[in-house]
Tab-separated table of C-alpha atoms in Angstrom:
chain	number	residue	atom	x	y	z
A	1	UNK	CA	21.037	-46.147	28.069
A	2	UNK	CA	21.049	-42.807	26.924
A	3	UNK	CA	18.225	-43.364	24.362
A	4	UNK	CA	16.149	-44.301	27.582
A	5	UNK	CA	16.542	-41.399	29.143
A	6	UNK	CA	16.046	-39.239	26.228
A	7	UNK	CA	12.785	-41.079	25.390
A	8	UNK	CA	11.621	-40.731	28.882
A	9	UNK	CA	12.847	-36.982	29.444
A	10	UNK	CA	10.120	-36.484	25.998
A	11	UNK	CA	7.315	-38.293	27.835
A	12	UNK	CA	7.867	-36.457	31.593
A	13	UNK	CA	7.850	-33.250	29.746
A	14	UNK	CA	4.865	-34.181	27.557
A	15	UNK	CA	3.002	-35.397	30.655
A	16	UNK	CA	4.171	-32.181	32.644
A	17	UNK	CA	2.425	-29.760	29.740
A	18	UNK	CA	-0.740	-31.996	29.598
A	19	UNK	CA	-1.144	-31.775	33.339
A	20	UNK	CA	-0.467	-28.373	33.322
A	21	UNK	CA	-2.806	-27.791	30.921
A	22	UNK	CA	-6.034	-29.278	32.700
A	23	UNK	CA	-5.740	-26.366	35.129
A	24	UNK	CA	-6.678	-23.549	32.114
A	25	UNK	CA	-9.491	-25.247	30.694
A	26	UNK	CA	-12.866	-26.153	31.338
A	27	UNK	CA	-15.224	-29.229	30.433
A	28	UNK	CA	-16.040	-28.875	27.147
A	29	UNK	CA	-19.953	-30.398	26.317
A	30	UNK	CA	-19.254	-33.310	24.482
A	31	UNK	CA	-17.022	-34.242	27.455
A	32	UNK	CA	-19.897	-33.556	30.135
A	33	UNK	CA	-22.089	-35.471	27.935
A	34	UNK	CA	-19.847	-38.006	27.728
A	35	UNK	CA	-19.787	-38.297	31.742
A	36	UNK	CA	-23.454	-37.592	32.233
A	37	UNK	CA	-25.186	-39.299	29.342
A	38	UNK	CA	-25.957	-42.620	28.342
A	39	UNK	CA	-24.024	-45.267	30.311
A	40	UNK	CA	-20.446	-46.909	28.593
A	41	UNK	CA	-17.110	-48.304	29.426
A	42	UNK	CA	-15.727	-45.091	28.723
A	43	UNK	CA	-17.950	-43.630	31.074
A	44	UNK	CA	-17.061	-45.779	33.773
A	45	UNK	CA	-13.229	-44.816	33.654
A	46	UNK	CA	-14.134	-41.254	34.337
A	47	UNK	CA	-16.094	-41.847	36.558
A	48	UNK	CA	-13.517	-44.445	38.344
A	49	UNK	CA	-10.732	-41.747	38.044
A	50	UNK	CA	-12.982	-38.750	39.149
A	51	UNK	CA	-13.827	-41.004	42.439
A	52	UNK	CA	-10.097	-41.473	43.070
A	53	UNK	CA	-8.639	-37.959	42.465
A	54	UNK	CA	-11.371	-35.984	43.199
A	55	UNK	CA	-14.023	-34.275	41.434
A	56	UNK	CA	-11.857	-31.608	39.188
A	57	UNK	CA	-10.246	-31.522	36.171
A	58	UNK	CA	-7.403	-33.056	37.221
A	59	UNK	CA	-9.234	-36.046	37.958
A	60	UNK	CA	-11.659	-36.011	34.745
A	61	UNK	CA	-8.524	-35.566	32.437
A	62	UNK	CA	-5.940	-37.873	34.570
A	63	UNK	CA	-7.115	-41.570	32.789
A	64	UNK	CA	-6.367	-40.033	29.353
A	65	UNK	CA	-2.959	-38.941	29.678
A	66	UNK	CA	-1.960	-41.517	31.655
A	67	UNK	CA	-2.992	-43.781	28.264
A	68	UNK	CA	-1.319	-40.817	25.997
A	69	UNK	CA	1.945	-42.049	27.954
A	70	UNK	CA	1.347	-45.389	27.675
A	71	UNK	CA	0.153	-44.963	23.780
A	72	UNK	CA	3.656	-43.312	23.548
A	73	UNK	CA	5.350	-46.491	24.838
A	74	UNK	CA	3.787	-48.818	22.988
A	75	UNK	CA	4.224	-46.736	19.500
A	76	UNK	CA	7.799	-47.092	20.998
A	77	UNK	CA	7.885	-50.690	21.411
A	78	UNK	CA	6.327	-51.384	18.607
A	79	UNK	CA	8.716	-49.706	16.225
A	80	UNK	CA	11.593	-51.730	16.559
A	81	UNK	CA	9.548	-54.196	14.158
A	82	UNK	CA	9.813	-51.752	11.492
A	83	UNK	CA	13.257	-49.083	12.582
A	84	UNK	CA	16.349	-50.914	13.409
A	85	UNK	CA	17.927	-47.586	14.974
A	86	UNK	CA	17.417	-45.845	18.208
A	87	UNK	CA	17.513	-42.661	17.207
A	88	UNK	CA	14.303	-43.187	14.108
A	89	UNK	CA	12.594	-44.732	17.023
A	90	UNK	CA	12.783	-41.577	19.437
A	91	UNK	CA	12.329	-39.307	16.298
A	92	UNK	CA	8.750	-41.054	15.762
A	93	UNK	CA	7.817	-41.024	19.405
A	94	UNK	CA	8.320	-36.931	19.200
A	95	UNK	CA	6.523	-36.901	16.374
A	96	UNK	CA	3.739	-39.164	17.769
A	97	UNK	CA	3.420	-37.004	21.017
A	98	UNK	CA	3.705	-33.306	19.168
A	99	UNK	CA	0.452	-34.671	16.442
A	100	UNK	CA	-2.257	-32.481	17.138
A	101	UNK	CA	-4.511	-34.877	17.089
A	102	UNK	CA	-3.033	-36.988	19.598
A	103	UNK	CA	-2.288	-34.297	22.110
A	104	UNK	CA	-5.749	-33.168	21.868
A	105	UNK	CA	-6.818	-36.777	22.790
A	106	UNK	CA	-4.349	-36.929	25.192
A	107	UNK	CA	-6.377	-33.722	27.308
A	108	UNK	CA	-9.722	-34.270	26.453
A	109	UNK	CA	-12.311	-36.714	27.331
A	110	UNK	CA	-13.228	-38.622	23.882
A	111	UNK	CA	-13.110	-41.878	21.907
A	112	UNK	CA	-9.877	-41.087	20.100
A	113	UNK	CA	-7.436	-41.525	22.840
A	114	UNK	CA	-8.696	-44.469	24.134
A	115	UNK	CA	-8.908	-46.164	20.790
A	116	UNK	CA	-5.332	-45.195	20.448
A	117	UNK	CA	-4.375	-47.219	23.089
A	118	UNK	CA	-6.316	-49.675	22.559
A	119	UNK	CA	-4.720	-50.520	18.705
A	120	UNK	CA	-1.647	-49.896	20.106
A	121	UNK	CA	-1.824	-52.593	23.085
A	122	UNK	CA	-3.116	-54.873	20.035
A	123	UNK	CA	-0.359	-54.742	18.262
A	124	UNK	CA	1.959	-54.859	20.977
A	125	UNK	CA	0.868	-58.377	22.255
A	126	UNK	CA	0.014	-59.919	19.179
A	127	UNK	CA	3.244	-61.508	19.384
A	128	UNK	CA	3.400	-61.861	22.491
A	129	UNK	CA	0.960	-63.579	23.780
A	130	UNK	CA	-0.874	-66.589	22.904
A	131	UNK	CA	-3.806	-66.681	19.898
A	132	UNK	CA	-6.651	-67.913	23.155
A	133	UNK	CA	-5.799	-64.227	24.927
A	134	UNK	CA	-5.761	-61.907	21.812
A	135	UNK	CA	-9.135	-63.395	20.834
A	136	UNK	CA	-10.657	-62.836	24.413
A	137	UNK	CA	-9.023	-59.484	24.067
A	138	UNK	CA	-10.838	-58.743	20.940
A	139	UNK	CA	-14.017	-60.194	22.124
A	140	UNK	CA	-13.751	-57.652	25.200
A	141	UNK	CA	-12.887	-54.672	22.388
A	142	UNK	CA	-16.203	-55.191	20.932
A	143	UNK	CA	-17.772	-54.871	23.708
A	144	UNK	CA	-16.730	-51.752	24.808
A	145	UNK	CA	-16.611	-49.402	22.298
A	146	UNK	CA	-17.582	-49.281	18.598
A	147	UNK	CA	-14.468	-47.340	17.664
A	148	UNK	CA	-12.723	-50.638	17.387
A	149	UNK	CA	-15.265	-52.091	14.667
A	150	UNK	CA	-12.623	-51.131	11.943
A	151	UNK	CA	-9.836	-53.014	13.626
A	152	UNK	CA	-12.156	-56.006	13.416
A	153	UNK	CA	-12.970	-55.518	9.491
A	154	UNK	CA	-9.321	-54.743	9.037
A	155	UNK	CA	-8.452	-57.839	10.467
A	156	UNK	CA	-11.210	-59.895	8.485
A	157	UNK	CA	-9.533	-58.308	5.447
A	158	UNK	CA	-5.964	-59.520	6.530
A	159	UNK	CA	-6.677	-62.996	7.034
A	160	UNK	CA	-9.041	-63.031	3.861
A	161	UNK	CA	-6.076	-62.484	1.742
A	162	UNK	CA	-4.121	-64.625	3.981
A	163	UNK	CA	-6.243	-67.671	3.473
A	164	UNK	CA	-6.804	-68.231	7.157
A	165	UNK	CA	-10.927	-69.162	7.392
A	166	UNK	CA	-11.234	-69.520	11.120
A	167	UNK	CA	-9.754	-66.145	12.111
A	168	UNK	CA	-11.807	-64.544	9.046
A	169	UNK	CA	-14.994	-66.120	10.153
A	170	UNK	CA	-13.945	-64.699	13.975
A	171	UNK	CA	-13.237	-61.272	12.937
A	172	UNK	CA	-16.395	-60.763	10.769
A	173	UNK	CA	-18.348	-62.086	13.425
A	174	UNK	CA	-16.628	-59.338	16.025
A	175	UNK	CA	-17.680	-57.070	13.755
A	176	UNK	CA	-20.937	-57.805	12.974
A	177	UNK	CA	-21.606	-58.366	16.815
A	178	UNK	CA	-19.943	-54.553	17.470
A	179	UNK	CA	-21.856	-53.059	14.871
A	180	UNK	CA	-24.899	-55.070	16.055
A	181	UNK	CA	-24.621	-53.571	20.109
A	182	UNK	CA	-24.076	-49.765	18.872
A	183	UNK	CA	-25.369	-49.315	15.728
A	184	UNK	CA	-23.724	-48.712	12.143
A	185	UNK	CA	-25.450	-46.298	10.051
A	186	UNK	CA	-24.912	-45.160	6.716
A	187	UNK	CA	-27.550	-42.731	6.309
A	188	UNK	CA	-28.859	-39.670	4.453
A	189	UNK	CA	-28.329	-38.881	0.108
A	190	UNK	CA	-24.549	-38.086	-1.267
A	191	UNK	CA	-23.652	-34.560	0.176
A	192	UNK	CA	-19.774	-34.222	-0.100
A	193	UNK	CA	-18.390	-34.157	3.035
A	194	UNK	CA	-15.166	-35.522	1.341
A	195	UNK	CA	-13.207	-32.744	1.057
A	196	UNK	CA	-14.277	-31.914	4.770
A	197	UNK	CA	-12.974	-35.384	5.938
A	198	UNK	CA	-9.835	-34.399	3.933
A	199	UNK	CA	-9.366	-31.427	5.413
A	200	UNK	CA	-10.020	-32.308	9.107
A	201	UNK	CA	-7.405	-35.246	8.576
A	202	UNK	CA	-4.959	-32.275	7.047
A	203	UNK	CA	-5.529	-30.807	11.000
A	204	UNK	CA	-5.211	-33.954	13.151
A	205	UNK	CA	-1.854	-34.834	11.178
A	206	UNK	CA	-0.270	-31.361	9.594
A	207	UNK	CA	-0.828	-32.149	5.492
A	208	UNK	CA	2.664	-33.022	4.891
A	209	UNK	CA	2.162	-36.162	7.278
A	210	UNK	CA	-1.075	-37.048	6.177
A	211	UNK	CA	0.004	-36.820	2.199
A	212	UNK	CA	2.907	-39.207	3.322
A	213	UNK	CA	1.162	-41.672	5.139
A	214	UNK	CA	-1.398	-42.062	2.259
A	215	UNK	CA	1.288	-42.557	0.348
A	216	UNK	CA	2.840	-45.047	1.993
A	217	UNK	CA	0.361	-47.001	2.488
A	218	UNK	CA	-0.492	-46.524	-1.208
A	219	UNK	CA	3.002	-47.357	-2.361
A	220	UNK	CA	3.032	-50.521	0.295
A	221	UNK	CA	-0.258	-51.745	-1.954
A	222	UNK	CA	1.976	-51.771	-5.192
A	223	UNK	CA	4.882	-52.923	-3.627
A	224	UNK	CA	2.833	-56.166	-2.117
A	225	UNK	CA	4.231	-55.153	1.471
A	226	UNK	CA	0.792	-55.914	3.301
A	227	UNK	CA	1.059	-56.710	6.899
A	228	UNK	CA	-1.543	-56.601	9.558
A	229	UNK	CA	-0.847	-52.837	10.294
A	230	UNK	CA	-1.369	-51.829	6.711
A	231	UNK	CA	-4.549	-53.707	6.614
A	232	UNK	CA	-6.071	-51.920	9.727
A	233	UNK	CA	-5.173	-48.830	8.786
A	234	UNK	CA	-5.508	-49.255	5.166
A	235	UNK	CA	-9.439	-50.465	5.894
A	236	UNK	CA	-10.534	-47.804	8.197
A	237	UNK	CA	-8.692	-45.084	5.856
A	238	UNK	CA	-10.396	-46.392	2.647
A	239	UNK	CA	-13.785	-46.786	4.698
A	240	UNK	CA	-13.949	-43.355	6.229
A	241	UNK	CA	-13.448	-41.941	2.787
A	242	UNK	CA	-16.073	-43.507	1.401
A	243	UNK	CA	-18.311	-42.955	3.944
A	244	UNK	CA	-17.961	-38.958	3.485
A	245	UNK	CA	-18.849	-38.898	-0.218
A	246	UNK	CA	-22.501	-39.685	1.588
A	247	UNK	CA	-22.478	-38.186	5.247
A	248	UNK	CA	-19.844	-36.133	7.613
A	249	UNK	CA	-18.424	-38.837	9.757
A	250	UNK	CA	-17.143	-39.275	13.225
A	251	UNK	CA	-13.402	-38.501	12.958
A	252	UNK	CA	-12.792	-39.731	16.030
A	253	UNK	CA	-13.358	-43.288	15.267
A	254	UNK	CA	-10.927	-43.029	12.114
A	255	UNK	CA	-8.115	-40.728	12.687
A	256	UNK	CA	-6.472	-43.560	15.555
A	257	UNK	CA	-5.839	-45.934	12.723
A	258	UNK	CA	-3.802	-43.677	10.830
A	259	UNK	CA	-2.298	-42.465	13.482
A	260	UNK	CA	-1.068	-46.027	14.243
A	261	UNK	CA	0.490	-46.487	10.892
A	262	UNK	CA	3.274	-43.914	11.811
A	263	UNK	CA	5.588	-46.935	12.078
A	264	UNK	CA	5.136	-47.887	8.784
A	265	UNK	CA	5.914	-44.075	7.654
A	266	UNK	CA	8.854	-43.744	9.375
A	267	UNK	CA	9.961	-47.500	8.100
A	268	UNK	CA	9.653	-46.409	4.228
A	269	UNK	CA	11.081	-42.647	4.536
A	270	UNK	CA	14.788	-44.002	6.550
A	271	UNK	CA	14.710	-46.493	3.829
A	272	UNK	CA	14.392	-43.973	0.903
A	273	UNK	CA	16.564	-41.077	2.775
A	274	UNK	CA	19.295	-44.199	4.121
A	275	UNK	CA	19.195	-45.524	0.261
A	276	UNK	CA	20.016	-42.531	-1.407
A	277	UNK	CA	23.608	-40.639	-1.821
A	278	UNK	CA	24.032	-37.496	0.627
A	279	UNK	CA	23.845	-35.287	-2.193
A	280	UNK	CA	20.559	-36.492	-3.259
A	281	UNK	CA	19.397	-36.446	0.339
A	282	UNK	CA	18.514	-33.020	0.585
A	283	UNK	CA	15.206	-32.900	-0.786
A	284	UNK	CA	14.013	-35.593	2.297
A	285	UNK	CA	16.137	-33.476	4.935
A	286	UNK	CA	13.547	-30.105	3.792
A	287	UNK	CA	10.725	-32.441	3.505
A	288	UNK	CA	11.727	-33.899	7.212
A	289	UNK	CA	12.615	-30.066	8.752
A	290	UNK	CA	9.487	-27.854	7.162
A	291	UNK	CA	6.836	-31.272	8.364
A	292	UNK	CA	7.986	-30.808	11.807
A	293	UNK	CA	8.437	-27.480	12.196
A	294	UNK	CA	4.685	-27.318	11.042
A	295	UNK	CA	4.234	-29.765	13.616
A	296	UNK	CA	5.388	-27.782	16.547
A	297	UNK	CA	3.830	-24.598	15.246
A	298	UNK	CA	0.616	-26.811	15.354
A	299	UNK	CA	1.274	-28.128	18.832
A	300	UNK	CA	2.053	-25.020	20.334
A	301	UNK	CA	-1.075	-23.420	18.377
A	302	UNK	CA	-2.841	-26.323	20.495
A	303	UNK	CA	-1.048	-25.247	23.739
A	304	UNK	CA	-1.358	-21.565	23.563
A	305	UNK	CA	-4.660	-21.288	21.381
A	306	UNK	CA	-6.084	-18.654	24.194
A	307	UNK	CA	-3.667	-15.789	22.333
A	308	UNK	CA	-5.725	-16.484	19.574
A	309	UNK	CA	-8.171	-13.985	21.841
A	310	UNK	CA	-6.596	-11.359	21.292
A	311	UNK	CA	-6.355	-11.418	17.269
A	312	UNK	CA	-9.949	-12.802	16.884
A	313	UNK	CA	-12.735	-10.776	16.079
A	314	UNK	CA	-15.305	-12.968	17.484
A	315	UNK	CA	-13.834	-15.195	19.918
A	316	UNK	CA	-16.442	-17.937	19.354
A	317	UNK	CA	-13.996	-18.270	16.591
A	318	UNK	CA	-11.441	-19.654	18.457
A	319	UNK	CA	-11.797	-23.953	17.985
A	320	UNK	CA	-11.007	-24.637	21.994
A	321	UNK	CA	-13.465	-22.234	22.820
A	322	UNK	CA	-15.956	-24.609	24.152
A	323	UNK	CA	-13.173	-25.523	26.495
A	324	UNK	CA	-12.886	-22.538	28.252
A	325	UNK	CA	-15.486	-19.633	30.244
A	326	UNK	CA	-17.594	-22.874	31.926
A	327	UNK	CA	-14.731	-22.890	34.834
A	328	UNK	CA	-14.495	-19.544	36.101
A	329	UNK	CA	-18.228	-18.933	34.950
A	330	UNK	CA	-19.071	-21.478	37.963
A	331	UNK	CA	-16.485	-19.621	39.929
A	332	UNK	CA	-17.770	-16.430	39.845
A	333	UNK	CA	-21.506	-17.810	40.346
A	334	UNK	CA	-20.614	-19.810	43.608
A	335	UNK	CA	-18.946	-15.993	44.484
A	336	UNK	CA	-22.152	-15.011	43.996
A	337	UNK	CA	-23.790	-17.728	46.186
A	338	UNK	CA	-25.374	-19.240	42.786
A	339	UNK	CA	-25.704	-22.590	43.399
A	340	UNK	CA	-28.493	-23.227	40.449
A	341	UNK	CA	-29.464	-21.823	37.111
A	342	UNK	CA	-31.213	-22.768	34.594
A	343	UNK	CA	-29.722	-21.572	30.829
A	344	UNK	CA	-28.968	-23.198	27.555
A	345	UNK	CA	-28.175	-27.046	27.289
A	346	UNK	CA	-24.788	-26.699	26.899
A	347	UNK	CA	-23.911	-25.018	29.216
A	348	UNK	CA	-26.291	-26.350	31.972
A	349	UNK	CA	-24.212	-30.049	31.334
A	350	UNK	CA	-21.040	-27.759	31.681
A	351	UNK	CA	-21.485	-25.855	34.830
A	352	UNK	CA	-23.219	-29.259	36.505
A	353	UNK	CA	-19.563	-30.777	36.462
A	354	UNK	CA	-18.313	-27.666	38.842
A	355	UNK	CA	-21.622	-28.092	41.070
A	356	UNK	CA	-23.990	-25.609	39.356
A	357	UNK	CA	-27.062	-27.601	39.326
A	358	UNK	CA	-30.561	-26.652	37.412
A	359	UNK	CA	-33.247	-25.026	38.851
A	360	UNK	CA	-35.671	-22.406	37.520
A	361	UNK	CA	-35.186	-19.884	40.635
A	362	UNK	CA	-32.055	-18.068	38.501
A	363	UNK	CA	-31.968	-17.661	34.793
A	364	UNK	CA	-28.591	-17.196	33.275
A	365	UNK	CA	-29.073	-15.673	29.301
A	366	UNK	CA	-25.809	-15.229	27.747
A	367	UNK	CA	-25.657	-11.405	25.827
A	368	UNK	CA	-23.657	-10.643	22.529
A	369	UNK	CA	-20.679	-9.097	23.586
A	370	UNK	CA	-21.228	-6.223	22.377
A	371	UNK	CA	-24.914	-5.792	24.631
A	372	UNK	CA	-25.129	-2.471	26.479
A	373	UNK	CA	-27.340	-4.186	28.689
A	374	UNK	CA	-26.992	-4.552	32.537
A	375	UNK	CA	-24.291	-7.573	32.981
A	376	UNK	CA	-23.719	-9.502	35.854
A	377	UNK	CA	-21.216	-11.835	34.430
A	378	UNK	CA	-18.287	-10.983	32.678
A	379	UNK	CA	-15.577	-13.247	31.746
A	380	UNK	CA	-12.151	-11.613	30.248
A	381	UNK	CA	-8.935	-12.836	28.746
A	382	UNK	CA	-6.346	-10.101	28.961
A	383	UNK	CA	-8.746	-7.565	28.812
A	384	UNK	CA	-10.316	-9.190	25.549
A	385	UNK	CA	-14.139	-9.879	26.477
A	386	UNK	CA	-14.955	-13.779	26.168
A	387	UNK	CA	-18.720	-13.972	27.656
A	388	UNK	CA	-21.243	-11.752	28.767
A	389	UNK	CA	-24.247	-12.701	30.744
A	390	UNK	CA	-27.154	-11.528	32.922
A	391	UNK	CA	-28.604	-14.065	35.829
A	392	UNK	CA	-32.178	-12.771	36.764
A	393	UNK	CA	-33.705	-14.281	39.991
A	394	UNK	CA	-37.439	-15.811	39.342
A	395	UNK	CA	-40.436	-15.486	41.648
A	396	UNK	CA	-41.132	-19.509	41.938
A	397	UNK	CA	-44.738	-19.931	43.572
């Protein structure tokens, strides 16, 4: 009992932050293009959630943490396959909910989060349910989003190796359909965009996590201990690396299947730590400590990355800075009885969310901050200049 309230204390505080968090940022442009763009299932959540709690943040942001908590529950469930003890099994749901990677799915409006969720409710009723519903489940998964194209080839791999021809044949198809609806393109000469793809993984994960997953799942291939999560993420791990020797590829689409193979992590380090004498268990304990306090540096570096303000030279430098100055930008302009502007494209998909619409009567030019020229916009954090602009009213004839 008291494992169920721990477990749930971790996801009411997780979902408290998150929440909180939606009030100090803005829409970032990949997320208003997202909501504004070409028409998808993702798309129609958004817009589904925005119509029941309003049109704010609150509203744009709600759909994906409530699937971060869910995610959470699932990751949950499904490690009792692979952890026989309570305790592992709350250790990897903390660790699940403080990877930046997740918790920046969790608050913004992408791909990654819902994919997330998606493996995750896979896995969970595999065994639950009956071969006719996973199938139609599937079938429904290519159709809505091409981030689960590597689940399908994963699978096609799995039951390759595992001799079974009609789920093979299935799978393939589901990919080939997928990749058929959105488009799969390998394009351009070799450029190198390994290291990159290396790096950004490094970020999403914390190093120390992503060296140890790779090796598990490396060690797992000698070892012969191949199950159907080591063959999805396996797949899509193997795939996206290849991919970047040739172009920079969406990370989004790759990072949820590693992220899902956390069970299998935590499954081969408390069987190496649990194997070993105490006095040889030291060097796991320091491997186990410096990972996660690197972890929670890394989460609160996600939480509190507006401080990084005030250390930055340029605060375009800052990685959430596209989340932030839209909001009280279209405050201060509706203060100013700006209803319309017309500016650069980013920013006009941005300030459309908080009813800013285009026109060419006003024309909003953004100034280097350091500009000694006439501002009529000036958005600060703790004193530290953020954005600088001018809005000049046009004669329209």
């Amino acid at each position: 009992m008291k494992y169920k309230l721990i477990l749930f204390l971790i996801l009411g505080i997780d979902a408290f932050i998150l929440f909180f968090e939606t009030s100090h940022i803005s829409i970032a442009s990949s997320e208003a293009s997202l909501l504004y763009g070409d028409f998808s299932f993702l798309q129609l959540l958004v817009k589904a959630s925005l119509s029941i709690f309003g049109h704010n943040d609150f509203g744009l942001r709600f759909i994906f943490i409530m699937m971060h908590i869910l995610s959470a529950l699932l990751m949950y469930s499904i490690s009792k396959q692979y952890l026989s003890s309570e305790r592992n099994r709350l250790w990897l749901v903390l660790t699940f909910v403080l990877l930046p990677g997740v918790v920046s799915s969790a608050i913004m409006v992408n791909h990654a989060g819902f994919i997330i969720f998606g493996l995750l409710l896979y896995l969970y009723l595999q065994e639950r349910v009956s071969k006719l519903f996973i199938n139609i489940l599937l079938f429904v998964y290519a159709l809505i989003d091409v981030g689960f194209v590597y689940l399908f080839l994963g699978l096609a791999f799995y039951y390759l190796f595992n001799k079974n021809k009609k789920e093979f044949i299935y799978n393939l198809g589901l990919f080939s359909l997928s990749s058929y609806l959105y488009g799969f393109d390998i394009y351009g000469f070799p450029r190198g965009h390994f290291l990159d793809t290396i790096g950004v993984y490094g970020a999403i994960f914390n190093p120390i996590i992503f060296v140890y997953i790779f090796y598990v799942l490396y060690r797992r291939y000698l070892a012969d201990k191949r199950d159907k999560l080591w063959y999805i993420a396996s797949t899509a791990l193997l795939f996206s690396l290849l991919i970047s020797f040739r172009q920079r590829i969406d990370i989004e689409h790759f990072a949820p299947y590693l992220i899902i193979a956390l069970p299998l992590a935590a499954q081969t380090f408390s069987s190496s730590y649990r194997v070993r004498l105490k006095e040889f268990r030291k060097g796991y304990r320091a491997i186990f400590i410096v990972s996660f306090i690197l972890l929670i540096l890394n989460t609160l570096l996600v939480f509190f990355n507006k401080e990084l303000y005030l250390i930055l030279d340029n605060p375009k430098k800052n990685f959430a800075y596209n989340m932030h100055v839209a909001k009280p930008l279209a405050k201060i302009l509706h203060k100013k009885n700006i209803l319309c502007v017309d500016t650069n494209e980013k920013m006009q998909i941005r300030l459309r969310f908080y009813s800013i619409t285009k026109c060419k009567q006003n024309l909003l030019q953004e100034l280097p901050l350091n500009s000694k020229k006439r501002v009529d916009v000036t958005i600060s954090y703790k004193n530290r200049i953020l954005y600088k602009a001018t809005v000049t009213k046009l004669n329209s004839k």
